[in-house]
Amino acid sequence: VRSQCASPEQATSATSCCCSCSLSSSLHSLVLTSAIGQIHARSGVCELGVMSVNLGLYLPVAGAYSGLEDTTAPDEEVATDCQEIHQELPHLPSSVYFLIQECTGLPKSKDFLLDTYVRFSSGSCETRSAVQEHSSAPFWNEVCQLSLPCLPAEVKIQIVVKQLRQDVAILEACIPLTLELVSCFSDEKLDLEFASNFSNSLRLPLDAEQTRCKLRLSWSYNVEDVNIIKKGLWPLTSEKKSL
């Protein structure tokens, strides 16, 4: 370069020009490498030979030379996007509320009437209703709260006979809980089946009609919904969802 220049000033100018062209060419290659290799340019520093280049500063310039669009975005825009995504995420409920109404079709004994309650369980969480004494068709109209370890979850519902020594679960059903129930409620007559470990130690007369046991139950993640149903009304701000 110096042999072709008339003066040192021209030599310095020519050297700067060549370095600029070399930098532009290197940055052009860097942008292509970034596009192919999926380099995250906003937080990195790339070494070009012996020259350290801050990608957040030079990529927009190199993009102009290469014809590629600048994919970098200010940190403020990223923070705004994260806030919008966080706002769109649904609120995960920590509890579900059950309104226990009545149970029909319980096994009947000629010698005595059963003292029963309803038990709800999901994982390690459990809750139960009050005991309805001496009834073959118990009616509760009671709200129970069950804590949820996670979602989705499955809740086991059991009709339990209260005894002096050991309570006996005689009927049961299972219902699924998902995020689809958010802003909704359910009201069902659940078909009950004999519990898997039921041994009929109570010596109840069991026949084909006993398979028609049903439990009227309403549930929601919103306690206000079940309280409205308890009054004999339907929630107007929530949608009814069937199993």
mmCIF file of C-alpha atoms in Angstrom:
data_model
loop_
_atom_site.group_PDB
_atom_site.id
_atom_site.type_symbol
_atom_site.label_atom_id
_atom_site.label_comp_id
_atom_site.label_asym_id
_atom_site.label_seq_id
_atom_site.Cartn_x
_atom_site.Cartn_y
_atom_site.Cartn_z
ATOM 1 C CA VAL A 1 0.000 0.000 0.000
ATOM 2 C CA ARG A 2 2.811 2.403 0.863
ATOM 3 C CA SER A 3 4.574 1.869 -2.493
ATOM 4 C CA GLN A 4 1.512 3.041 -4.380
ATOM 5 C CA CYS A 5 0.818 6.105 -2.225
ATOM 6 C CA ALA A 6 2.356 9.501 -2.799
ATOM 7 C CA SER A 7 2.469 10.441 0.894
ATOM 8 C CA PRO A 8 2.178 8.892 4.407
ATOM 9 C CA GLU A 9 -1.260 10.517 4.795
ATOM 10 C CA GLN A 10 -2.499 8.686 1.705
ATOM 11 C CA ALA A 11 -0.979 5.490 3.018
ATOM 12 C CA THR A 12 -2.822 5.862 6.311
ATOM 13 C CA SER A 13 -6.081 6.567 4.442
ATOM 14 C CA ALA A 14 -5.586 3.557 2.230
ATOM 15 C CA THR A 15 -4.838 1.347 5.237
ATOM 16 C CA SER A 16 -8.042 2.500 6.963
ATOM 17 C CA CYS A 17 -10.023 1.844 3.805
ATOM 18 C CA CYS A 18 -8.668 -1.683 3.513
ATOM 19 C CA CYS A 19 -9.356 -2.385 7.201
ATOM 20 C CA SER A 20 -12.918 -1.111 6.806
ATOM 21 C CA CYS A 21 -13.471 -3.319 3.772
ATOM 22 C CA SER A 22 -11.973 -6.283 5.646
ATOM 23 C CA LEU A 23 -14.184 -5.574 8.656
ATOM 24 C CA SER A 24 -17.263 -5.320 6.479
ATOM 25 C CA SER A 25 -16.434 -8.590 4.756
ATOM 26 C CA SER A 26 -15.772 -10.298 8.094
ATOM 27 C CA LEU A 27 -18.993 -8.981 9.588
ATOM 28 C CA HIS A 28 -20.866 -10.097 6.478
ATOM 29 C CA SER A 29 -19.545 -13.614 7.023
ATOM 30 C CA LEU A 30 -20.392 -13.341 10.717
ATOM 31 C CA VAL A 31 -24.031 -12.528 9.971
ATOM 32 C CA LEU A 32 -24.282 -15.487 7.604
ATOM 33 C CA THR A 33 -22.695 -17.704 10.246
ATOM 34 C CA SER A 34 -25.169 -16.360 12.812
ATOM 35 C CA ALA A 35 -28.109 -17.171 10.567
ATOM 36 C CA ILE A 36 -26.872 -20.709 9.936
ATOM 37 C CA GLY A 37 -25.545 -21.504 13.389
ATOM 38 C CA GLN A 38 -28.334 -19.811 15.375
ATOM 39 C CA ILE A 39 -25.929 -17.565 17.314
ATOM 40 C CA HIS A 40 -27.634 -15.514 20.022
ATOM 41 C CA ALA A 41 -26.084 -12.187 19.201
ATOM 42 C CA ARG A 42 -27.560 -9.893 21.812
ATOM 43 C CA SER A 43 -25.592 -11.203 24.776
ATOM 44 C CA GLY A 44 -22.425 -12.541 23.107
ATOM 45 C CA VAL A 45 -19.036 -11.245 22.017
ATOM 46 C CA CYS A 46 -17.493 -12.929 18.961
ATOM 47 C CA GLU A 47 -13.755 -13.091 18.231
ATOM 48 C CA LEU A 48 -12.816 -12.303 14.610
ATOM 49 C CA GLY A 49 -9.148 -13.275 14.452
ATOM 50 C CA VAL A 50 -7.452 -10.986 16.936
ATOM 51 C CA MET A 51 -10.281 -8.457 16.852
ATOM 52 C CA SER A 52 -13.030 -8.552 19.526
ATOM 53 C CA VAL A 53 -16.406 -7.486 18.135
ATOM 54 C CA ASN A 54 -19.491 -6.644 20.224
ATOM 55 C CA LEU A 55 -22.273 -8.321 18.231
ATOM 56 C CA GLY A 56 -24.974 -6.041 19.585
ATOM 57 C CA LEU A 57 -23.152 -3.065 18.094
ATOM 58 C CA TYR A 58 -21.868 -4.394 14.771
ATOM 59 C CA LEU A 59 -24.568 -6.815 13.631
ATOM 60 C CA PRO A 60 -26.961 -4.034 12.521
ATOM 61 C CA VAL A 61 -24.092 -2.554 10.420
ATOM 62 C CA ALA A 62 -23.144 -5.924 8.994
ATOM 63 C CA GLY A 63 -26.784 -6.647 8.265
ATOM 64 C CA ALA A 64 -26.926 -3.575 6.087
ATOM 65 C CA TYR A 65 -23.995 -4.863 4.034
ATOM 66 C CA SER A 66 -25.335 -8.419 3.817
ATOM 67 C CA GLY A 67 -28.939 -7.567 3.000
ATOM 68 C CA LEU A 68 -30.207 -9.572 6.012
ATOM 69 C CA GLU A 69 -32.687 -8.076 8.448
ATOM 70 C CA ASP A 70 -31.529 -7.241 11.931
ATOM 71 C CA THR A 71 -33.056 -9.784 14.289
ATOM 72 C CA THR A 72 -31.866 -8.123 17.484
ATOM 73 C CA ALA A 73 -34.370 -6.374 19.723
ATOM 74 C CA PRO A 74 -33.893 -3.998 22.654
ATOM 75 C CA ASP A 75 -34.091 -5.491 26.128
ATOM 76 C CA GLU A 76 -37.156 -3.342 26.789
ATOM 77 C CA GLU A 77 -39.079 -5.127 24.028
ATOM 78 C CA VAL A 78 -38.063 -8.536 25.388
ATOM 79 C CA ALA A 79 -39.216 -7.560 28.878
ATOM 80 C CA THR A 80 -42.541 -6.351 27.460
ATOM 81 C CA ASP A 81 -43.052 -9.645 25.596
ATOM 82 C CA CYS A 82 -42.340 -11.628 28.780
ATOM 83 C CA GLN A 83 -44.863 -9.557 30.709
ATOM 84 C CA GLU A 84 -47.520 -10.120 28.051
ATOM 85 C CA ILE A 85 -46.909 -13.881 28.062
ATOM 86 C CA HIS A 86 -47.085 -13.940 31.872
ATOM 87 C CA GLN A 87 -50.393 -12.082 31.791
ATOM 88 C CA GLU A 88 -51.832 -14.579 29.294
ATOM 89 C CA LEU A 89 -50.979 -17.594 31.495
ATOM 90 C CA PRO A 90 -54.045 -18.922 33.354
ATOM 91 C CA HIS A 91 -54.133 -18.681 37.129
ATOM 92 C CA LEU A 92 -53.592 -22.152 38.550
ATOM 93 C CA PRO A 93 -56.193 -22.901 41.236
ATOM 94 C CA SER A 94 -54.934 -24.324 44.510
ATOM 95 C CA SER A 95 -58.287 -25.744 45.678
ATOM 96 C CA VAL A 96 -61.517 -27.180 44.375
ATOM 97 C CA TYR A 97 -64.881 -26.756 46.126
ATOM 98 C CA PHE A 98 -67.526 -29.471 46.248
ATOM 99 C CA LEU A 99 -71.193 -29.072 47.073
ATOM 100 C CA ILE A 100 -72.491 -32.418 48.345
ATOM 101 C CA GLN A 101 -76.229 -32.681 47.965
ATOM 102 C CA GLU A 102 -77.738 -36.141 48.289
ATOM 103 C CA CYS A 103 -76.954 -39.802 47.818
ATOM 104 C CA THR A 104 -79.602 -42.245 46.624
ATOM 105 C CA GLY A 105 -79.665 -46.016 46.288
ATOM 106 C CA LEU A 106 -77.541 -46.838 49.319
ATOM 107 C CA PRO A 107 -77.566 -50.480 50.469
ATOM 108 C CA LYS A 108 -80.245 -50.953 53.089
ATOM 109 C CA SER A 109 -80.035 -53.120 56.143
ATOM 110 C CA LYS A 110 -83.088 -54.561 57.890
ATOM 111 C CA ASP A 111 -81.452 -54.225 61.297
ATOM 112 C CA PHE A 112 -80.023 -50.702 61.245
ATOM 113 C CA LEU A 113 -79.592 -47.529 59.199
ATOM 114 C CA LEU A 114 -76.147 -46.353 58.123
ATOM 115 C CA ASP A 115 -74.179 -43.374 59.401
ATOM 116 C CA THR A 116 -72.359 -42.076 56.344
ATOM 117 C CA TYR A 117 -70.083 -39.275 55.202
ATOM 118 C CA VAL A 118 -68.342 -38.340 51.938
ATOM 119 C CA ARG A 119 -64.554 -38.407 51.627
ATOM 120 C CA PHE A 120 -62.550 -36.647 48.900
ATOM 121 C CA SER A 121 -58.908 -37.447 48.184
ATOM 122 C CA SER A 122 -56.308 -36.488 45.579
ATOM 123 C CA GLY A 123 -52.720 -37.582 46.099
ATOM 124 C CA SER A 124 -51.825 -36.838 49.710
ATOM 125 C CA CYS A 125 -54.643 -34.291 50.137
ATOM 126 C CA GLU A 126 -57.917 -35.334 51.761
ATOM 127 C CA THR A 127 -61.088 -33.810 53.179
ATOM 128 C CA ARG A 128 -64.471 -35.096 54.321
ATOM 129 C CA SER A 129 -68.012 -34.027 55.048
ATOM 130 C CA ALA A 130 -70.049 -34.221 58.216
ATOM 131 C CA VAL A 131 -71.686 -37.497 59.183
ATOM 132 C CA GLN A 132 -75.335 -38.032 58.293
ATOM 133 C CA GLU A 133 -76.769 -40.402 60.870
ATOM 134 C CA HIS A 134 -79.362 -43.151 60.435
ATOM 135 C CA SER A 135 -80.316 -42.468 56.833
ATOM 136 C CA SER A 136 -80.639 -44.590 53.716
ATOM 137 C CA ALA A 137 -80.854 -41.458 51.553
ATOM 138 C CA PRO A 138 -78.521 -38.930 53.242
ATOM 139 C CA PHE A 139 -78.774 -35.259 52.315
ATOM 140 C CA TRP A 140 -75.886 -32.907 53.119
ATOM 141 C CA ASN A 141 -76.124 -29.628 51.173
ATOM 142 C CA GLU A 142 -72.578 -29.015 52.445
ATOM 143 C CA VAL A 143 -69.539 -27.370 50.831
ATOM 144 C CA CYS A 144 -66.132 -29.050 51.188
ATOM 145 C CA GLN A 145 -62.768 -27.644 50.133
ATOM 146 C CA LEU A 146 -60.021 -29.920 48.807
ATOM 147 C CA SER A 147 -56.464 -28.656 48.283
ATOM 148 C CA LEU A 148 -54.897 -29.622 44.964
ATOM 149 C CA PRO A 149 -51.248 -30.716 44.782
ATOM 150 C CA CYS A 150 -51.164 -30.131 41.012
ATOM 151 C CA LEU A 151 -53.217 -30.008 37.817
ATOM 152 C CA PRO A 152 -54.416 -32.034 36.036
ATOM 153 C CA ALA A 153 -55.493 -34.278 38.891
ATOM 154 C CA GLU A 154 -57.935 -37.061 39.693
ATOM 155 C CA VAL A 155 -60.205 -36.923 42.733
ATOM 156 C CA LYS A 156 -61.546 -40.063 44.378
ATOM 157 C CA ILE A 157 -64.960 -39.654 46.002
ATOM 158 C CA GLN A 158 -66.072 -42.260 48.533
ATOM 159 C CA ILE A 159 -69.181 -42.906 50.573
ATOM 160 C CA VAL A 160 -67.893 -44.050 53.957
ATOM 161 C CA VAL A 161 -69.837 -45.751 56.754
ATOM 162 C CA LYS A 162 -68.948 -44.424 60.197
ATOM 163 C CA GLN A 163 -68.186 -47.154 62.753
ATOM 164 C CA LEU A 164 -66.798 -47.319 66.261
ATOM 165 C CA ARG A 165 -63.679 -49.291 65.382
ATOM 166 C CA GLN A 166 -62.915 -48.604 61.738
ATOM 167 C CA ASP A 167 -64.783 -46.685 59.052
ATOM 168 C CA VAL A 168 -65.648 -48.624 55.899
ATOM 169 C CA ALA A 169 -65.703 -47.161 52.382
ATOM 170 C CA ILE A 170 -68.532 -48.873 50.520
ATOM 171 C CA LEU A 171 -69.020 -46.791 47.334
ATOM 172 C CA GLU A 172 -66.723 -44.678 45.213
ATOM 173 C CA ALA A 173 -66.280 -42.730 41.988
ATOM 174 C CA CYS A 174 -63.460 -40.760 40.346
ATOM 175 C CA ILE A 175 -63.585 -37.460 38.476
ATOM 176 C CA PRO A 176 -60.835 -35.669 36.504
ATOM 177 C CA LEU A 177 -59.835 -32.070 37.195
ATOM 178 C CA THR A 178 -58.194 -29.986 34.463
ATOM 179 C CA LEU A 179 -57.599 -26.347 33.593
ATOM 180 C CA GLU A 180 -60.687 -26.502 31.376
ATOM 181 C CA LEU A 181 -62.780 -26.152 34.530
ATOM 182 C CA VAL A 182 -61.403 -22.638 35.168
ATOM 183 C CA SER A 183 -64.318 -20.159 34.893
ATOM 184 C CA CYS A 184 -66.684 -23.155 34.753
ATOM 185 C CA PHE A 185 -68.584 -25.406 37.136
ATOM 186 C CA SER A 186 -69.933 -28.941 37.018
ATOM 187 C CA ASP A 187 -73.146 -30.400 38.392
ATOM 188 C CA GLU A 188 -73.595 -34.144 38.020
ATOM 189 C CA LYS A 189 -75.320 -37.207 39.398
ATOM 190 C CA LEU A 190 -72.318 -39.488 39.707
ATOM 191 C CA ASP A 191 -72.746 -43.220 39.298
ATOM 192 C CA LEU A 192 -71.188 -44.941 42.296
ATOM 193 C CA GLU A 193 -69.588 -48.369 42.284
ATOM 194 C CA PHE A 194 -68.632 -50.574 45.182
ATOM 195 C CA ALA A 195 -65.198 -49.693 46.544
ATOM 196 C CA SER A 196 -62.351 -51.876 45.354
ATOM 197 C CA ASN A 197 -61.504 -53.003 48.903
ATOM 198 C CA PHE A 198 -65.131 -53.396 50.027
ATOM 199 C CA SER A 199 -65.527 -56.750 51.795
ATOM 200 C CA ASN A 200 -69.110 -56.320 53.061
ATOM 201 C CA SER A 201 -68.089 -56.664 56.689
ATOM 202 C CA LEU A 202 -71.347 -54.824 57.474
ATOM 203 C CA ARG A 203 -73.296 -57.744 55.992
ATOM 204 C CA LEU A 204 -75.407 -55.508 53.825
ATOM 205 C CA PRO A 205 -77.889 -57.127 51.415
ATOM 206 C CA LEU A 206 -76.347 -56.603 47.995
ATOM 207 C CA ASP A 207 -78.347 -57.111 44.827
ATOM 208 C CA ALA A 208 -78.526 -55.757 41.288
ATOM 209 C CA GLU A 209 -80.411 -52.645 42.372
ATOM 210 C CA GLN A 210 -77.492 -51.506 44.497
ATOM 211 C CA THR A 211 -75.491 -50.749 41.353
ATOM 212 C CA ARG A 212 -77.790 -47.744 40.812
ATOM 213 C CA CYS A 213 -76.289 -45.676 43.615
ATOM 214 C CA LYS A 214 -75.918 -42.018 42.680
ATOM 215 C CA LEU A 215 -74.399 -38.974 44.345
ATOM 216 C CA ARG A 216 -75.580 -35.486 43.403
ATOM 217 C CA LEU A 217 -72.472 -33.313 43.384
ATOM 218 C CA SER A 218 -71.445 -29.862 42.154
ATOM 219 C CA TRP A 219 -67.872 -28.599 41.989
ATOM 220 C CA SER A 220 -65.854 -25.592 40.887
ATOM 221 C CA TYR A 221 -62.543 -23.816 41.540
ATOM 222 C CA ASN A 222 -64.622 -20.784 42.540
ATOM 223 C CA VAL A 223 -66.293 -21.076 45.948
ATOM 224 C CA GLU A 224 -68.875 -18.463 44.954
ATOM 225 C CA ASP A 225 -70.224 -20.792 42.251
ATOM 226 C CA VAL A 226 -70.970 -23.638 44.649
ATOM 227 C CA ASN A 227 -72.457 -21.251 47.216
ATOM 228 C CA ILE A 228 -74.876 -19.971 44.559
ATOM 229 C CA ILE A 229 -75.847 -23.539 43.630
ATOM 230 C CA LYS A 230 -76.344 -24.260 47.331
ATOM 231 C CA LYS A 231 -79.064 -21.591 47.321
ATOM 232 C CA GLY A 232 -80.864 -23.371 44.473
ATOM 233 C CA LEU A 233 -79.637 -20.985 41.728
ATOM 234 C CA TRP A 234 -77.267 -21.233 38.777
ATOM 235 C CA PRO A 235 -74.093 -19.097 38.513
ATOM 236 C CA LEU A 236 -74.527 -16.487 35.790
ATOM 237 C CA THR A 237 -70.833 -15.644 35.353
ATOM 238 C CA SER A 238 -69.637 -19.236 34.854
ATOM 239 C CA GLU A 239 -70.347 -21.852 32.209
ATOM 240 C CA LYS A 240 -71.631 -25.305 33.077
ATOM 241 C CA LYS A 241 -69.267 -28.054 31.979
ATOM 242 C CA SER A 242 -70.233 -31.723 31.831
ATOM 243 C CA LEU A 243 -67.936 -34.693 32.353
#
